[in-house]
mmCIF file of C-alpha atoms in Angstrom:
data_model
loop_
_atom_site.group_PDB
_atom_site.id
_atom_site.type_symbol
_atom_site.label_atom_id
_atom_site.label_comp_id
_atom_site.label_asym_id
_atom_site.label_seq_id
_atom_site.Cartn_x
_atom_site.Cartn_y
_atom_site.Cartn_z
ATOM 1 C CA UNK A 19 105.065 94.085 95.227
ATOM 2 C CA UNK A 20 107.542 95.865 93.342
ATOM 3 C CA UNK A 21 107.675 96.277 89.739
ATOM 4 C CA UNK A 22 109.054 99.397 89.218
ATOM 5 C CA UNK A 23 111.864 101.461 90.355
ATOM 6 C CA UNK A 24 115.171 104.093 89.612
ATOM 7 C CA UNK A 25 119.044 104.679 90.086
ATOM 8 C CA UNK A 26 119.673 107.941 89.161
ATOM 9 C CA UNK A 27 122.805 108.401 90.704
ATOM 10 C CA UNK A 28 126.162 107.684 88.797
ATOM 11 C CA UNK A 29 128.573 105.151 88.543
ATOM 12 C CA UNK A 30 130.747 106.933 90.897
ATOM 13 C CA UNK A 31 128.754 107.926 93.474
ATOM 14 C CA UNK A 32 127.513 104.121 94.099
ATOM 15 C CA UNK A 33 131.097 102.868 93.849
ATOM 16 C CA UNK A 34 132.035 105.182 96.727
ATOM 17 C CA UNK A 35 128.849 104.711 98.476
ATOM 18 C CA UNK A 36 128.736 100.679 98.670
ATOM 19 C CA UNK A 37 132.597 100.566 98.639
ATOM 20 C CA UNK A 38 132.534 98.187 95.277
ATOM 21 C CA UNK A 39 135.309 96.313 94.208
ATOM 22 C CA UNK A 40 134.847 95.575 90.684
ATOM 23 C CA UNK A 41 132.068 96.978 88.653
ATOM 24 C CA UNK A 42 131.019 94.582 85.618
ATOM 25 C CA UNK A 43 128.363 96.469 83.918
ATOM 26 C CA UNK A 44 129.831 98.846 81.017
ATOM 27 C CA UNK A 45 126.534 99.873 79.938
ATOM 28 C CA UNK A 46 124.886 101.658 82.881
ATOM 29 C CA UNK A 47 122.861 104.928 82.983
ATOM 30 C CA UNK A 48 121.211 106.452 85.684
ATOM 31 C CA UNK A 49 117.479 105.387 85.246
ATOM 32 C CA UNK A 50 114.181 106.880 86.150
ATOM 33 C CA UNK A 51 111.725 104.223 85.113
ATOM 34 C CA UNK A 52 113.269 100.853 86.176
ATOM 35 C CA UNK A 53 110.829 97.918 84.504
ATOM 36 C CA UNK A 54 111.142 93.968 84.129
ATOM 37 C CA UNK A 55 112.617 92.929 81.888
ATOM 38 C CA UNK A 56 115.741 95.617 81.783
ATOM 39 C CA UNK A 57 118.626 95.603 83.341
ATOM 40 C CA UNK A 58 120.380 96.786 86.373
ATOM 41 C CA UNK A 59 122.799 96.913 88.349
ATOM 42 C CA UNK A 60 122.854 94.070 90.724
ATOM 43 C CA UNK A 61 125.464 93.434 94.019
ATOM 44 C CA UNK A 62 126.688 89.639 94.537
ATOM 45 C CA UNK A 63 130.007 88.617 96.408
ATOM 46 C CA UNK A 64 133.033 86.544 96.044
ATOM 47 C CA UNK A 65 135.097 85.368 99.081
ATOM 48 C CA UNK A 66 136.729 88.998 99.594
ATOM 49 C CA UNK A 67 134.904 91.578 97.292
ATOM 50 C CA UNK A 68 131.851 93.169 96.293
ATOM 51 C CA UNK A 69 131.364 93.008 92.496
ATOM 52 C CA UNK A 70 128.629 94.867 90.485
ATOM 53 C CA UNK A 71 127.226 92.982 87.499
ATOM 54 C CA UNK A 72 124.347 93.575 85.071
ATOM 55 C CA UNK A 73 121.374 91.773 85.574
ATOM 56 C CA UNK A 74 117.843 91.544 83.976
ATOM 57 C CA UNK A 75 114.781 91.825 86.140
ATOM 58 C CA UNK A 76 113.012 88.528 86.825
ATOM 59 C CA UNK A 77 114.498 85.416 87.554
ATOM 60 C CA UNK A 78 114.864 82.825 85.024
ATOM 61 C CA UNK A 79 115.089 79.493 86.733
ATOM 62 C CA UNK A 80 118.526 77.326 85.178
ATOM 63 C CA UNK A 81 116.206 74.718 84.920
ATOM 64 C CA UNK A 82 113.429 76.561 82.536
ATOM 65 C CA UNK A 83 112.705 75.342 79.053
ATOM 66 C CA UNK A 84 111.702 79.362 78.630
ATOM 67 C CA UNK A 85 113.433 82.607 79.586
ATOM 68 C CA UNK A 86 110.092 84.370 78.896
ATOM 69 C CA UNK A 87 109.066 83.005 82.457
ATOM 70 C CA UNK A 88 111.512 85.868 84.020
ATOM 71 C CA UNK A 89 108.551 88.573 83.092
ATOM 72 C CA UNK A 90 106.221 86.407 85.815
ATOM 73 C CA UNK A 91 108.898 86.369 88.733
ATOM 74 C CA UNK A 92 110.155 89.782 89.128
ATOM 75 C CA UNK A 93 108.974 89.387 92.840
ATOM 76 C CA UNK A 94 109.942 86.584 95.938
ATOM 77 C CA UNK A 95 107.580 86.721 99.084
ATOM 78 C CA UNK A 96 110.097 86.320 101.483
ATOM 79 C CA UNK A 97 107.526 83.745 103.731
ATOM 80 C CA UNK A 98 107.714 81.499 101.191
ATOM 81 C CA UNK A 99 111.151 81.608 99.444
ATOM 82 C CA UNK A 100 112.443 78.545 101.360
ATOM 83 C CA UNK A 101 109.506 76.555 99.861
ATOM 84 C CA UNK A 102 109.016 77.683 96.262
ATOM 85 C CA UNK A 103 111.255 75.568 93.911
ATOM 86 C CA UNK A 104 112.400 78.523 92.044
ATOM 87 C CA UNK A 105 113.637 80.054 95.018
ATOM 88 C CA UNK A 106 115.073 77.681 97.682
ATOM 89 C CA UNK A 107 118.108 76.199 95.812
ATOM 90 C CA UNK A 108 119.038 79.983 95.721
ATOM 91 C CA UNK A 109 118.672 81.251 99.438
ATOM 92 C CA UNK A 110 122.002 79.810 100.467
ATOM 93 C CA UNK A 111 124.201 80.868 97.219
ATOM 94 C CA UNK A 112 122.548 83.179 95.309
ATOM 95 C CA UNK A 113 121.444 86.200 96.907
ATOM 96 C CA UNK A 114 122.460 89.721 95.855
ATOM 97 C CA UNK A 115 121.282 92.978 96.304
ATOM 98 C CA UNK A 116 119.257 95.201 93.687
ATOM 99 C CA UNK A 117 120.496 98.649 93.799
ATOM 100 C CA UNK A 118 117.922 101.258 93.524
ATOM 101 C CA UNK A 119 117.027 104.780 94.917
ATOM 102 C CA UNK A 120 113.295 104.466 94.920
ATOM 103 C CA UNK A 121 110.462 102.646 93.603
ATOM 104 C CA UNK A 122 106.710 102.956 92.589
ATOM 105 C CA UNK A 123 103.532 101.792 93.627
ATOM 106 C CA UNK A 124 100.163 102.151 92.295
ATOM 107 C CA UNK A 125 97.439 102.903 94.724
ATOM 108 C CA UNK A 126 93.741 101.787 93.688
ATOM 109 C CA UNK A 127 91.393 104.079 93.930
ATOM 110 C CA UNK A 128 87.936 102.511 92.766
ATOM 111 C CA UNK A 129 88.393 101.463 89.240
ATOM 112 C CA UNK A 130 91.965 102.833 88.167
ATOM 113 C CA UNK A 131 95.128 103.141 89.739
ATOM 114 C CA UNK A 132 97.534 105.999 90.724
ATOM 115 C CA UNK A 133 100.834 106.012 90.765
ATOM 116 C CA UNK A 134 103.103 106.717 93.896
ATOM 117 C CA UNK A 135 107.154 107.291 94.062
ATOM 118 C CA UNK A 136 108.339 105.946 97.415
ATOM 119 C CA UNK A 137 112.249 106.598 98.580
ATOM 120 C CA UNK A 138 114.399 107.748 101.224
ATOM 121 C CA UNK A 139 114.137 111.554 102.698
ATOM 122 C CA UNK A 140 117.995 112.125 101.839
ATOM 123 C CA UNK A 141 117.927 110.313 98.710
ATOM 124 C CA UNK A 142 119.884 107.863 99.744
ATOM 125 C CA UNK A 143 120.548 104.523 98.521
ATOM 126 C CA UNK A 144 117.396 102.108 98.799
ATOM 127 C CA UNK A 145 119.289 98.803 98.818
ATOM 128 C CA UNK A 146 116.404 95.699 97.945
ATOM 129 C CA UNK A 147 117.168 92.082 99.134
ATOM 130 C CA UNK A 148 117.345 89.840 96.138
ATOM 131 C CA UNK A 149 118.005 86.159 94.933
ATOM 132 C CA UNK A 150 119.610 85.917 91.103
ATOM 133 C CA UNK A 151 120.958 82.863 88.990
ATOM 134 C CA UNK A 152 122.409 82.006 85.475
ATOM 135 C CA UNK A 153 120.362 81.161 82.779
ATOM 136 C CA UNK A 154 121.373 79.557 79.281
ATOM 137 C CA UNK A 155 125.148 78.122 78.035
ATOM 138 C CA UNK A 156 127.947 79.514 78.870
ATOM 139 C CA UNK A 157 128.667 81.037 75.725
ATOM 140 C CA UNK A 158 125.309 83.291 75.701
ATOM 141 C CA UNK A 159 123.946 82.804 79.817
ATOM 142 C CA UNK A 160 122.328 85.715 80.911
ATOM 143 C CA UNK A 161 121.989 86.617 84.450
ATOM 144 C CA UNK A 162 118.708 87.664 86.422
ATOM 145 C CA UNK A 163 117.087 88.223 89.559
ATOM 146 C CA UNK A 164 113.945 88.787 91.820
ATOM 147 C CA UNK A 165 113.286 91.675 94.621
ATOM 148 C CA UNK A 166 112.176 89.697 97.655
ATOM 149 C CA UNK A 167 109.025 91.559 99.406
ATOM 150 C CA UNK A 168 107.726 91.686 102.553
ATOM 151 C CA UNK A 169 104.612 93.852 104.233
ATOM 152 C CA UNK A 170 104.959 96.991 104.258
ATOM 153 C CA UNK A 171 106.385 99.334 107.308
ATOM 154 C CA UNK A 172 102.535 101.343 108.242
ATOM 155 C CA UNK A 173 103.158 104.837 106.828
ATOM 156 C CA UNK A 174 103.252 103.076 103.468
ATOM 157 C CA UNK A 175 100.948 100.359 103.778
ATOM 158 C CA UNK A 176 97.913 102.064 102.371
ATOM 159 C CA UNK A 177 99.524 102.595 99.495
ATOM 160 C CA UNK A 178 100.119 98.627 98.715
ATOM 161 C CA UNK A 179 100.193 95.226 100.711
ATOM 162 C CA UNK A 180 103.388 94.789 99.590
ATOM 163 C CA UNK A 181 106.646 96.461 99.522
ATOM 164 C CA UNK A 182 110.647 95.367 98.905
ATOM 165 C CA UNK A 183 112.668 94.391 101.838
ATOM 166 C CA UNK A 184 115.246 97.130 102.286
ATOM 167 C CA UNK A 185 118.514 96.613 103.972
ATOM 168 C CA UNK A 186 120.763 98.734 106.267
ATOM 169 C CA UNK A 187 124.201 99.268 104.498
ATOM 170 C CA UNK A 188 125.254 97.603 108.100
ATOM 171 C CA UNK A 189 123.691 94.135 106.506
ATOM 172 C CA UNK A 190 124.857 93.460 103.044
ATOM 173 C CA UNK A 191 127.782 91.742 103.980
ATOM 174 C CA UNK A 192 125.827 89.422 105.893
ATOM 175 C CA UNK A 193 123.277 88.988 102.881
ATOM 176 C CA UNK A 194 125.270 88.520 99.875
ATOM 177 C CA UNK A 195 128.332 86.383 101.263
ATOM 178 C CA UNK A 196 127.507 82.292 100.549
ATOM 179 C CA UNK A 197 126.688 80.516 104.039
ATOM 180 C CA UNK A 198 129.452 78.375 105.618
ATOM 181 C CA UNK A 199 128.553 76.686 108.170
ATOM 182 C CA UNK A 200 126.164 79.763 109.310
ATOM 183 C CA UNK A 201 122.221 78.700 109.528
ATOM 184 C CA UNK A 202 120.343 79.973 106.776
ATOM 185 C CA UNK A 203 117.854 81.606 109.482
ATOM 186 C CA UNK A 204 120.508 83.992 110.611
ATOM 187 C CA UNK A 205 120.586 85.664 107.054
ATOM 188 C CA UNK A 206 116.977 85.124 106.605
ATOM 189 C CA UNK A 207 116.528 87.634 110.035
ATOM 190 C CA UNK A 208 116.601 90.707 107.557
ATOM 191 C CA UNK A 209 113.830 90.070 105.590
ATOM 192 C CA UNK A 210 110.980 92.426 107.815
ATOM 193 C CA UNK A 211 109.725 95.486 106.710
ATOM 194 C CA UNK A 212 112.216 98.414 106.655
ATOM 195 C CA UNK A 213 112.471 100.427 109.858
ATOM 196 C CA UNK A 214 114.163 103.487 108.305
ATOM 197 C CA UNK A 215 111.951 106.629 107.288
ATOM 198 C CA UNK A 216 110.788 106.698 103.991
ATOM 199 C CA UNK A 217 108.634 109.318 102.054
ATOM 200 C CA UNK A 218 106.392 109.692 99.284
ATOM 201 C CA UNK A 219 104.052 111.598 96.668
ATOM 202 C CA UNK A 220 102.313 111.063 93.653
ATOM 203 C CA UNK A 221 103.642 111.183 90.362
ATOM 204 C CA UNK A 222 102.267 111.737 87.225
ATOM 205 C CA UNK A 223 100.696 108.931 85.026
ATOM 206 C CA UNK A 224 103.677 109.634 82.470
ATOM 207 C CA UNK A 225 105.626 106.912 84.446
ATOM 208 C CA UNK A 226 103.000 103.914 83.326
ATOM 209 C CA UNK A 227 104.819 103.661 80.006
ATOM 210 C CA UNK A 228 108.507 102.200 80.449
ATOM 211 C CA UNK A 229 109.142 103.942 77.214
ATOM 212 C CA UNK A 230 109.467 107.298 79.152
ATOM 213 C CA UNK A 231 112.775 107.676 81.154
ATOM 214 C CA UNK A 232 113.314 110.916 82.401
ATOM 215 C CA UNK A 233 112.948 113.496 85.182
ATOM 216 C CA UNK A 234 109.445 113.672 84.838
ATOM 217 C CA UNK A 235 108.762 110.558 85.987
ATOM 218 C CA UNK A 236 109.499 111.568 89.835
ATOM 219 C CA UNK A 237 108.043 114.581 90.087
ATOM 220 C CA UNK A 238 105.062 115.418 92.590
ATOM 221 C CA UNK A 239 102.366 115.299 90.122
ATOM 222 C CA UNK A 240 101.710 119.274 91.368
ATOM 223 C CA UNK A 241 104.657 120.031 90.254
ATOM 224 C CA UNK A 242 104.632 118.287 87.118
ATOM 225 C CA UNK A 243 103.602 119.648 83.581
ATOM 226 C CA UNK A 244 102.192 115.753 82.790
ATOM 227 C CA UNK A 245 99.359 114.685 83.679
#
């Protein structure tokens, strides 16, 4: 799964890097302890541009009595998002792309858990597959999403089952732009375990609590003054 993440980098730098056309979100900070619930910046596409907007993490079906349900769905398996109804009516229209820079994972290790950071070896961009919709009237809708996972490429797998399906900047056109005409299967191709190198270490426990947002958070736990 995924259920916790960053984007430290700035406004700028992710403008230039995914060539964005309009950026919608006038609060954003870099973050360094992503959680559901919070918001991020999120990739969709009209006809001709790439638009960044702010989203909340975990999808609030338009037809839930509840927006509380979001906190339960901040993760699509992507074997089963063509037969889940909270996911299906979304595959051809809604998908988008969850712009991070790394994520956690929390190994077991008998009975407690350790915490893992997990990105790429240049610090690039780790761009996660995603499905979003509306929620609410128009007047106060809010707008949220899910990270679609897949199994995980091997040098991460004993770390979790599960990890987010990671595109190449090479495929986001393909993945966020509505189907015409295309079959669904041809955008569904991308969702396999990422074949690009990624690293990882573990961090210090001082990332558990959402409440802490800083530096420390990705640190090698040898390196870091927290335990």
């Amino acid at each position: 799964m995924c259920g916790r993440k960053t984007l430290t980098k700035d406004k700028k730098t992710i403008i230039e890097e995914l060539l964005i056309d309009e950026w919608q979100d006038d609060n954003y900070e870099p973050s360094f302890n992503i959680a559901p619930t919070q918001n991020c910046p999120v990739l969709i596409s009209t006809e001709n541009s790439r638009i960044i907007k702010s989203m909340k993490w975990g999808l609030v079906p338009n037809w839930s009595k509840n927006r509380s349900i979001g906190s339960k769905m901040i993760n699509a398996r992507s074997e089963t998002i063509l037969e889940k109804v909270s996911f299906k009516n979304l595959v051809r229209t809604n998908r988008c792309v969850v712009i991070s820079d790394g994520y956690y994972e929390w190994k077991r290790y008998g009975d407690g858990k350790k915490p893992f950071y997990i990105h790429h070896p240049e610090h690039k961009l780790l761009l996660m597959a995603g499905l979003w919709t509306s929620w609410g009237s128009s007047s106060d809708a809010i707008s949220t999403y899910t990270v679609i996972t897949t199994t995980p490429q091997k040098q991460i797998a004993h770390i979790h089952n599960r990890m987010p399906v990671i595109l190449e900047l090479s495929q986001i056109d393909n993945w966020i732009k509505p189907s015409k005409g295309t079959k669904i299967s041809a955008q569904l191709d991308c969702l396999r375990p990422f074949i690009g190198k990624l690293i990882y270490h573990p961090v210090s426990s001082f990332v558990n609590s959402p409440k802490n947002n800083e530096r420390d958070c990705i640190l090698a736990k040898k390196n870091s003054k927290l335990n």
